[in-house]
mmCIF file of C-alpha atoms and ligand atoms in Angstrom:
data_model
loop_
_atom_site.group_PDB
_atom_site.id
_atom_site.type_symbol
_atom_site.label_atom_id
_atom_site.label_comp_id
_atom_site.label_asym_id
_atom_site.label_seq_id
_atom_site.Cartn_x
_atom_site.Cartn_y
_atom_site.Cartn_z
ATOM 1 C CA MET A 1 21.410 -4.951 1.676
ATOM 2 C CA SER A 2 19.897 -7.584 3.956
ATOM 3 C CA ARG A 3 17.298 -5.724 5.993
ATOM 4 C CA LEU A 4 14.584 -8.182 4.900
ATOM 5 C CA LEU A 5 16.744 -11.297 4.512
ATOM 6 C CA ASN A 6 14.584 -14.464 4.473
ATOM 7 C CA LYS A 7 11.370 -12.486 4.763
ATOM 8 C CA VAL A 8 8.397 -13.171 2.469
ATOM 9 C CA ALA A 9 6.325 -10.122 1.554
ATOM 10 C CA LEU A 10 3.050 -9.735 -0.279
ATOM 11 C CA ILE A 11 2.689 -6.374 -2.060
ATOM 12 C CA THR A 12 -0.546 -5.399 -3.866
ATOM 13 C CA GLY A 13 -0.804 -2.980 -6.750
ATOM 14 C CA ALA A 14 2.814 -3.681 -7.602
ATOM 15 C CA ALA A 15 2.644 -3.408 -11.408
ATOM 16 C CA ARG A 16 3.441 0.302 -11.421
ATOM 17 C CA GLY A 17 4.022 3.332 -9.242
ATOM 18 C CA MET A 18 4.949 2.940 -5.618
ATOM 19 C CA GLY A 19 4.119 -0.768 -5.505
ATOM 20 C CA THR A 20 6.812 -1.462 -8.119
ATOM 21 C CA SER A 21 9.287 0.623 -6.156
ATOM 22 C CA HIS A 22 8.512 -1.219 -2.891
ATOM 23 C CA ALA A 23 8.919 -4.584 -4.589
ATOM 24 C CA GLN A 24 12.297 -3.609 -6.169
ATOM 25 C CA ARG A 25 13.551 -2.294 -2.819
ATOM 26 C CA PHE A 26 12.332 -5.291 -0.827
ATOM 27 C CA VAL A 27 14.134 -7.703 -3.171
ATOM 28 C CA ARG A 28 17.329 -5.659 -2.956
ATOM 29 C CA GLU A 29 17.069 -6.123 0.814
ATOM 30 C CA GLY A 30 16.852 -9.875 0.557
ATOM 31 C CA ALA A 31 13.094 -10.472 0.616
ATOM 32 C CA LYS A 32 11.052 -12.800 -1.541
ATOM 33 C CA VAL A 33 8.023 -10.958 -2.863
ATOM 34 C CA VAL A 34 4.580 -12.013 -3.954
ATOM 35 C CA ILE A 35 3.379 -9.219 -6.176
ATOM 36 C CA THR A 36 -0.230 -8.813 -7.324
ATOM 37 C CA ASP A 37 -2.058 -6.438 -9.590
ATOM 38 C CA LEU A 38 -4.858 -6.235 -12.137
ATOM 39 C CA ASN A 39 -2.241 -5.433 -14.816
ATOM 40 C CA GLU A 40 -0.852 -8.809 -15.795
ATOM 41 C CA GLU A 41 1.518 -7.593 -18.501
ATOM 42 C CA ARG A 42 3.334 -5.122 -16.268
ATOM 43 C CA GLY A 43 3.196 -7.544 -13.299
ATOM 44 C CA VAL A 44 4.831 -10.348 -15.276
ATOM 45 C CA ALA A 45 7.454 -7.900 -16.557
ATOM 46 C CA LEU A 46 8.331 -6.862 -12.989
ATOM 47 C CA MET A 47 8.530 -10.506 -11.922
ATOM 48 C CA ASN A 48 10.954 -11.182 -14.785
ATOM 49 C CA GLU A 49 13.002 -8.143 -13.844
ATOM 50 C CA LEU A 50 13.227 -9.249 -10.216
ATOM 51 C CA GLY A 51 13.945 -12.831 -11.091
ATOM 52 C CA ALA A 52 11.744 -15.923 -10.592
ATOM 53 C CA ASP A 53 13.775 -16.922 -7.533
ATOM 54 C CA ASN A 54 12.760 -13.693 -5.841
ATOM 55 C CA ALA A 55 9.309 -12.773 -7.096
ATOM 56 C CA LEU A 56 6.003 -14.371 -7.962
ATOM 57 C CA PHE A 57 3.394 -12.365 -9.800
ATOM 58 C CA ILE A 58 -0.266 -13.280 -9.366
ATOM 59 C CA LYS A 59 -3.038 -11.429 -11.201
ATOM 60 C CA GLN A 60 -5.501 -10.231 -8.593
ATOM 61 C CA ASP A 61 -8.395 -7.862 -8.120
ATOM 62 C CA VAL A 62 -7.875 -6.991 -4.484
ATOM 63 C CA SER A 63 -11.500 -5.920 -4.122
ATOM 64 C CA ASN A 64 -12.608 -9.502 -4.849
ATOM 65 C CA VAL A 65 -12.734 -11.144 -1.457
ATOM 66 C CA HIS A 66 -12.493 -14.607 -3.046
ATOM 67 C CA SER A 67 -9.150 -13.805 -4.725
ATOM 68 C CA TRP A 68 -7.233 -13.639 -1.466
ATOM 69 C CA ALA A 69 -7.169 -17.262 -0.268
ATOM 70 C CA CYS A 70 -5.711 -18.342 -3.604
ATOM 71 C CA VAL A 71 -3.029 -15.574 -3.618
ATOM 72 C CA VAL A 72 -1.914 -16.424 -0.077
ATOM 73 C CA ALA A 73 -1.926 -20.157 -0.738
ATOM 74 C CA GLN A 74 0.181 -19.776 -3.914
ATOM 75 C CA GLY A 75 2.589 -17.377 -2.172
ATOM 76 C CA VAL A 76 3.124 -19.625 0.860
ATOM 77 C CA ALA A 77 3.519 -22.691 -1.343
ATOM 78 C CA ARG A 78 6.238 -20.913 -3.317
ATOM 79 C CA PHE A 79 8.193 -19.032 -0.632
ATOM 80 C CA GLY A 80 6.904 -20.098 2.794
ATOM 81 C CA PRO A 81 4.896 -18.145 5.372
ATOM 82 C CA ILE A 82 4.140 -14.568 4.408
ATOM 83 C CA THR A 83 5.183 -12.281 7.288
ATOM 84 C CA ILE A 84 4.990 -8.894 5.564
ATOM 85 C CA LEU A 85 1.914 -7.464 3.888
ATOM 86 C CA VAL A 86 1.886 -4.112 2.051
ATOM 87 C CA ASN A 87 -1.690 -3.181 1.169
ATOM 88 C CA ASN A 88 -0.743 -0.711 -1.559
ATOM 89 C CA ALA A 89 -3.274 -1.079 -4.370
ATOM 90 C CA GLY A 90 -5.514 1.941 -4.661
ATOM 91 C CA VAL A 91 -7.664 4.045 -6.954
ATOM 92 C CA LEU A 92 -8.554 7.706 -7.015
ATOM 93 C CA GLY A 93 -12.011 7.230 -8.502
ATOM 94 C CA PRO A 94 -13.905 9.923 -10.426
ATOM 95 C CA VAL A 95 -13.630 13.612 -9.799
ATOM 96 C CA ALA A 96 -17.049 14.587 -8.402
ATOM 97 C CA GLN A 97 -18.659 16.649 -5.740
ATOM 98 C CA THR A 98 -20.824 14.825 -3.257
ATOM 99 C CA VAL A 99 -24.197 15.412 -4.855
ATOM 100 C CA GLU A 100 -22.856 14.223 -8.193
ATOM 101 C CA LEU A 101 -21.006 11.161 -6.943
ATOM 102 C CA SER A 102 -22.945 7.990 -7.716
ATOM 103 C CA ALA A 103 -23.406 5.375 -5.028
ATOM 104 C CA GLU A 104 -21.705 2.919 -7.347
ATOM 105 C CA ASP A 105 -18.606 5.072 -7.709
ATOM 106 C CA TYR A 106 -18.500 5.625 -3.948
ATOM 107 C CA ALA A 107 -18.714 1.881 -3.386
ATOM 108 C CA SER A 108 -16.076 1.040 -5.979
ATOM 109 C CA VAL A 109 -13.537 3.389 -4.496
ATOM 110 C CA CYS A 110 -14.124 1.985 -1.029
ATOM 111 C CA ALA A 111 -14.012 -1.613 -2.387
ATOM 112 C CA VAL A 112 -10.409 -1.182 -3.540
ATOM 113 C CA ASN A 113 -8.962 1.370 -1.035
ATOM 114 C CA GLN A 114 -10.778 0.197 2.097
ATOM 115 C CA HIS A 115 -12.478 -3.179 1.899
ATOM 116 C CA ALA A 116 -9.477 -4.814 0.220
ATOM 117 C CA VAL A 117 -7.206 -3.727 3.067
ATOM 118 C CA PHE A 118 -9.501 -5.647 5.405
ATOM 119 C CA TYR A 119 -9.583 -8.657 3.058
ATOM 120 C CA GLY A 120 -5.790 -8.593 2.846
ATOM 121 C CA MET A 121 -5.218 -8.450 6.590
ATOM 122 C CA GLN A 122 -7.826 -11.208 7.165
ATOM 123 C CA ALA A 123 -6.165 -13.462 4.572
ATOM 124 C CA VAL A 124 -2.532 -12.991 5.594
ATOM 125 C CA ILE A 125 -2.767 -12.777 9.360
ATOM 126 C CA PRO A 126 -3.084 -16.599 9.755
ATOM 127 C CA SER A 127 0.251 -17.048 8.010
ATOM 128 C CA MET A 128 1.814 -14.488 10.367
ATOM 129 C CA LEU A 129 0.279 -16.167 13.387
ATOM 130 C CA GLU A 130 1.771 -19.411 12.303
ATOM 131 C CA ALA A 131 5.202 -17.796 11.838
ATOM 132 C CA GLY A 132 4.882 -15.955 15.179
ATOM 133 C CA ILE A 133 5.756 -12.604 13.631
ATOM 134 C CA GLY A 134 4.273 -10.155 11.172
ATOM 135 C CA SER A 135 4.349 -6.607 9.875
ATOM 136 C CA ILE A 136 1.467 -5.051 7.939
ATOM 137 C CA VAL A 137 1.915 -1.695 6.214
ATOM 138 C CA ASN A 138 -1.341 -0.219 4.988
ATOM 139 C CA ILE A 139 -0.966 2.570 2.473
ATOM 140 C CA SER A 140 -3.328 5.403 3.252
ATOM 141 C CA SER A 141 -2.622 9.020 2.152
ATOM 142 C CA ILE A 142 -2.526 12.508 3.445
ATOM 143 C CA ALA A 143 -6.190 12.172 2.509
ATOM 144 C CA GLY A 144 -6.492 9.812 5.486
ATOM 145 C CA MET A 145 -5.446 12.696 7.758
ATOM 146 C CA ALA A 146 -6.966 15.826 6.213
ATOM 147 C CA ALA A 147 -9.474 16.577 3.444
ATOM 148 C CA ASN A 148 -8.255 19.939 2.175
ATOM 149 C CA TYR A 149 -5.922 19.062 -0.714
ATOM 150 C CA GLY A 150 -8.401 18.876 -3.615
ATOM 151 C CA PHE A 151 -8.967 15.145 -3.603
ATOM 152 C CA PRO A 152 -11.193 13.756 -6.369
ATOM 153 C CA SER A 153 -14.133 13.037 -4.120
ATOM 154 C CA LEU A 154 -15.093 12.378 -0.524
ATOM 155 C CA ALA A 155 -15.031 8.661 -1.325
ATOM 156 C CA TYR A 156 -11.219 8.771 -1.595
ATOM 157 C CA VAL A 157 -10.918 10.680 1.683
ATOM 158 C CA ALA A 158 -13.388 8.340 3.461
ATOM 159 C CA SER A 159 -11.573 5.239 2.244
ATOM 160 C CA LYS A 160 -8.182 6.512 3.304
ATOM 161 C CA PHE A 161 -9.436 7.629 6.752
ATOM 162 C CA ALA A 162 -10.884 4.125 7.156
ATOM 163 C CA VAL A 163 -7.467 2.561 6.441
ATOM 164 C CA ARG A 164 -5.985 4.566 9.265
ATOM 165 C CA GLY A 165 -8.730 3.385 11.689
ATOM 166 C CA MET A 166 -8.508 -0.235 10.630
ATOM 167 C CA THR A 167 -4.779 -0.158 11.129
ATOM 168 C CA LYS A 168 -5.123 0.908 14.739
ATOM 169 C CA ALA A 169 -7.847 -1.662 15.463
ATOM 170 C CA ALA A 170 -5.805 -4.505 13.971
ATOM 171 C CA ALA A 171 -2.655 -3.349 15.764
ATOM 172 C CA ILE A 172 -4.400 -3.523 19.118
ATOM 173 C CA GLU A 173 -5.995 -6.814 18.334
ATOM 174 C CA TYR A 174 -2.798 -8.583 17.109
ATOM 175 C CA GLY A 175 -0.125 -6.818 19.112
ATOM 176 C CA PRO A 176 -0.105 -9.595 21.701
ATOM 177 C CA ARG A 177 0.602 -12.059 18.909
ATOM 178 C CA ASN A 178 3.643 -10.127 17.633
ATOM 179 C CA ILE A 179 1.957 -8.726 14.521
ATOM 180 C CA ARG A 180 2.587 -5.003 13.980
ATOM 181 C CA VAL A 181 0.255 -2.868 11.889
ATOM 182 C CA ASN A 182 1.017 0.655 10.748
ATOM 183 C CA SER A 183 -0.259 3.096 8.137
ATOM 184 C CA VAL A 184 1.748 5.194 5.715
ATOM 185 C CA HIS A 185 0.363 8.514 4.473
ATOM 186 C CA PRO A 186 2.133 9.771 1.342
ATOM 187 C CA GLY A 187 1.739 13.358 0.106
ATOM 188 C CA PHE A 188 2.370 14.007 -3.629
ATOM 189 C CA ILE A 189 4.431 11.175 -5.152
ATOM 190 C CA GLN A 190 5.527 10.954 -8.798
ATOM 191 C CA THR A 191 3.517 7.955 -10.013
ATOM 192 C CA PRO A 192 1.081 7.344 -12.880
ATOM 193 C CA MET A 193 -1.763 7.958 -10.412
ATOM 194 C CA MET A 194 -0.324 11.323 -9.471
ATOM 195 C CA VAL A 195 0.153 12.331 -13.081
ATOM 196 C CA GLU A 196 -3.400 11.318 -13.935
ATOM 197 C CA ALA A 197 -4.770 13.239 -10.947
ATOM 198 C CA THR A 198 -2.980 16.489 -11.603
ATOM 199 C CA ASP A 199 -3.952 16.322 -15.280
ATOM 200 C CA ASP A 200 -7.588 15.758 -14.290
ATOM 201 C CA GLN A 201 -7.703 18.544 -11.772
ATOM 202 C CA GLY A 202 -5.168 20.929 -13.169
ATOM 203 C CA GLY A 203 -3.997 21.547 -9.613
ATOM 204 C CA ASP A 204 -0.713 23.265 -8.827
ATOM 205 C CA ALA A 205 0.664 20.719 -6.369
ATOM 206 C CA LEU A 206 4.054 22.355 -5.893
ATOM 207 C CA ALA A 207 2.699 25.451 -4.183
ATOM 208 C CA GLN A 208 1.275 23.312 -1.416
ATOM 209 C CA ILE A 209 4.561 21.466 -0.610
ATOM 210 C CA PRO A 210 6.980 22.976 1.924
ATOM 211 C CA LEU A 211 9.939 21.076 0.466
ATOM 212 C CA GLY A 212 8.854 22.432 -2.918
ATOM 213 C CA ARG A 213 8.970 19.231 -4.889
ATOM 214 C CA ILE A 214 7.033 16.019 -5.635
ATOM 215 C CA ALA A 215 8.613 12.861 -4.164
ATOM 216 C CA LYS A 216 10.112 9.933 -6.011
ATOM 217 C CA PRO A 217 8.383 6.637 -5.150
ATOM 218 C CA GLU A 218 11.699 5.435 -3.651
ATOM 219 C CA GLU A 219 11.319 7.991 -0.894
ATOM 220 C CA VAL A 220 8.139 6.276 0.231
ATOM 221 C CA SER A 221 9.783 2.815 -0.136
ATOM 222 C CA ASN A 222 12.381 3.933 2.423
ATOM 223 C CA LEU A 223 9.679 4.303 5.041
ATOM 224 C CA VAL A 224 7.735 1.179 4.002
ATOM 225 C CA LEU A 225 10.925 -0.852 4.162
ATOM 226 C CA PHE A 226 11.710 0.403 7.638
ATOM 227 C CA LEU A 227 8.205 -0.338 8.980
ATOM 228 C CA ALA A 228 8.220 -3.791 7.338
ATOM 229 C CA SER A 229 11.610 -4.700 8.797
ATOM 230 C CA ASP A 230 12.532 -5.812 12.315
ATOM 231 C CA GLU A 231 14.136 -2.388 12.808
ATOM 232 C CA ALA A 232 10.622 -1.169 13.603
ATOM 233 C CA SER A 233 10.105 -3.902 16.220
ATOM 234 C CA TYR A 234 8.554 -1.534 18.811
ATOM 235 C CA ILE A 235 6.349 0.379 16.348
ATOM 236 C CA THR A 236 2.697 -0.512 15.853
ATOM 237 C CA GLY A 237 -0.685 1.195 15.654
ATOM 238 C CA SER A 238 0.829 4.387 14.266
ATOM 239 C CA GLU A 239 0.493 6.568 11.202
ATOM 240 C CA TYR A 240 3.502 7.881 9.311
ATOM 241 C CA LEU A 241 3.427 10.859 7.008
ATOM 242 C CA VAL A 242 5.793 11.051 4.089
ATOM 243 C CA ASP A 243 4.505 14.389 2.806
ATOM 244 C CA ALA A 244 7.330 16.966 2.730
ATOM 245 C CA GLY A 245 5.609 18.909 5.453
ATOM 246 C CA MET A 246 2.244 19.374 3.768
ATOM 247 C CA LEU A 247 0.290 18.593 6.906
ATOM 248 C CA ALA A 248 2.513 20.785 9.062
ATOM 249 C CA GLN A 249 0.771 23.779 7.552
HETATM 250 N N1 NAD B 301 0.785 8.954 -5.914
HETATM 251 C C1 NAD B 301 0.463 9.669 -4.867
HETATM 252 O O1 NAD B 301 0.741 10.872 -4.846
HETATM 253 C C2 NAD B 301 -0.244 9.050 -3.685
HETATM 254 C C3 NAD B 301 -0.435 9.824 -2.558
HETATM 255 C C4 NAD B 301 -1.019 9.282 -1.424
HETATM 256 C C5 NAD B 301 -1.400 7.931 -1.437
HETATM 257 N N2 NAD B 301 -1.247 7.211 -2.558
HETATM 258 C C6 NAD B 301 -1.674 5.807 -2.463
HETATM 259 O O2 NAD B 301 -0.534 4.953 -2.720
HETATM 260 C C7 NAD B 301 -0.938 3.750 -3.316
HETATM 261 C C8 NAD B 301 -0.184 3.522 -4.594
HETATM 262 O O3 NAD B 301 -0.470 4.647 -5.433
HETATM 263 P P1 NAD B 301 0.332 4.935 -6.814
HETATM 264 O O4 NAD B 301 0.434 6.389 -6.892
HETATM 265 O O5 NAD B 301 1.531 4.074 -6.936
HETATM 266 O O6 NAD B 301 -0.821 4.480 -7.821
HETATM 267 P P2 NAD B 301 -0.758 3.893 -9.335
HETATM 268 O O7 NAD B 301 -2.078 4.108 -9.892
HETATM 269 O O8 NAD B 301 0.402 4.432 -10.059
HETATM 270 O O9 NAD B 301 -0.533 2.321 -9.058
HETATM 271 C C9 NAD B 301 -1.550 1.583 -8.396
HETATM 272 C C10 NAD B 301 -1.531 0.183 -8.857
HETATM 273 O O10 NAD B 301 -2.640 -0.472 -8.196
HETATM 274 C C11 NAD B 301 -3.247 -1.345 -9.160
HETATM 275 N N3 NAD B 301 -4.693 -1.551 -8.792
HETATM 276 C C12 NAD B 301 -5.662 -0.644 -8.854
HETATM 277 N N4 NAD B 301 -6.843 -1.268 -8.523
HETATM 278 C C13 NAD B 301 -6.521 -2.547 -8.253
HETATM 279 C C14 NAD B 301 -7.324 -3.690 -7.880
HETATM 280 N N5 NAD B 301 -8.638 -3.622 -7.727
HETATM 281 N N6 NAD B 301 -6.677 -4.854 -7.658
HETATM 282 C C15 NAD B 301 -5.331 -4.970 -7.854
HETATM 283 N N7 NAD B 301 -4.537 -3.939 -8.223
HETATM 284 C C16 NAD B 301 -5.140 -2.742 -8.430
HETATM 285 C C17 NAD B 301 -3.096 -0.619 -10.472
HETATM 286 O O11 NAD B 301 -3.234 -1.508 -11.586
HETATM 287 C C18 NAD B 301 -1.732 0.006 -10.333
HETATM 288 O O12 NAD B 301 -0.725 -0.894 -10.846
HETATM 289 C C19 NAD B 301 -2.413 3.883 -3.517
HETATM 290 O O13 NAD B 301 -3.105 3.241 -2.427
HETATM 291 C C20 NAD B 301 -2.710 5.363 -3.497
HETATM 292 O O14 NAD B 301 -3.986 5.660 -3.082
HETATM 293 C C21 NAD B 301 -0.691 7.725 -3.678
#
């Protein structure tokens, strides 16, 4: 239980779903975590559960570029240089076909899922450069690999493809400085987002999954933990599916 011993990680969107699972797992592996989210009540509850020695919750809207400097400064002041970033916060956005999707809705999905990933990398990389090591895990989706699984709109697909591209660009740029950047592409994972999506769309997710079941968030945390840790020391610029074979079809 020490795969992240003495590491400091920043995890966005940690108040529920997969972000909560990543934070719990990281702390069990010895990390200190800076957890952020819009949802202050749940974020504070998670911080209390993890213990103030291990976790700091900061309320943040990741799509607000100005929020990042303060989050990083507070995190570094509390625990020291941040050397792991998990860009996890995300939204599905409205269910709409292209001609019905407003420009505002398109922009708001991209602001959270795409632009915030850029803001996060830009804000945290200086801390990693100072420490001489870093691992960034950007949470994309199977929607960042293929568009044929009934996603709410093309905005979600576009934003998740963008995450995959940015990941590779940053990996090439910062590889020489010992900062690794990878993307994770979950399939159907049992989280509040997933429940809301399947309710909205009435889709029968199970029929599309070769392993025949929806994943627990912990099954994604296993992969995120590995990529964040020094065990993945020769891995950068890559995308990792955790999709029960959906994209093998
Ligand atoms: N659940 C799935 O099946 C699935 C599949 C593929 C990819 N993903 C991706 O995984 C990530 C986590 O998804 P989840 O299923 O745990 O979602 P979730 O909705 O259960 O949790 C997302 C969290 O992000 C927070 N958040 C949303 N907008 C934010 C903002 N602007 N600033 C700060 N926090 C914000 C929410 O408050 C929430 O706590 C997302 O990027 C999502 O797109 C999820």
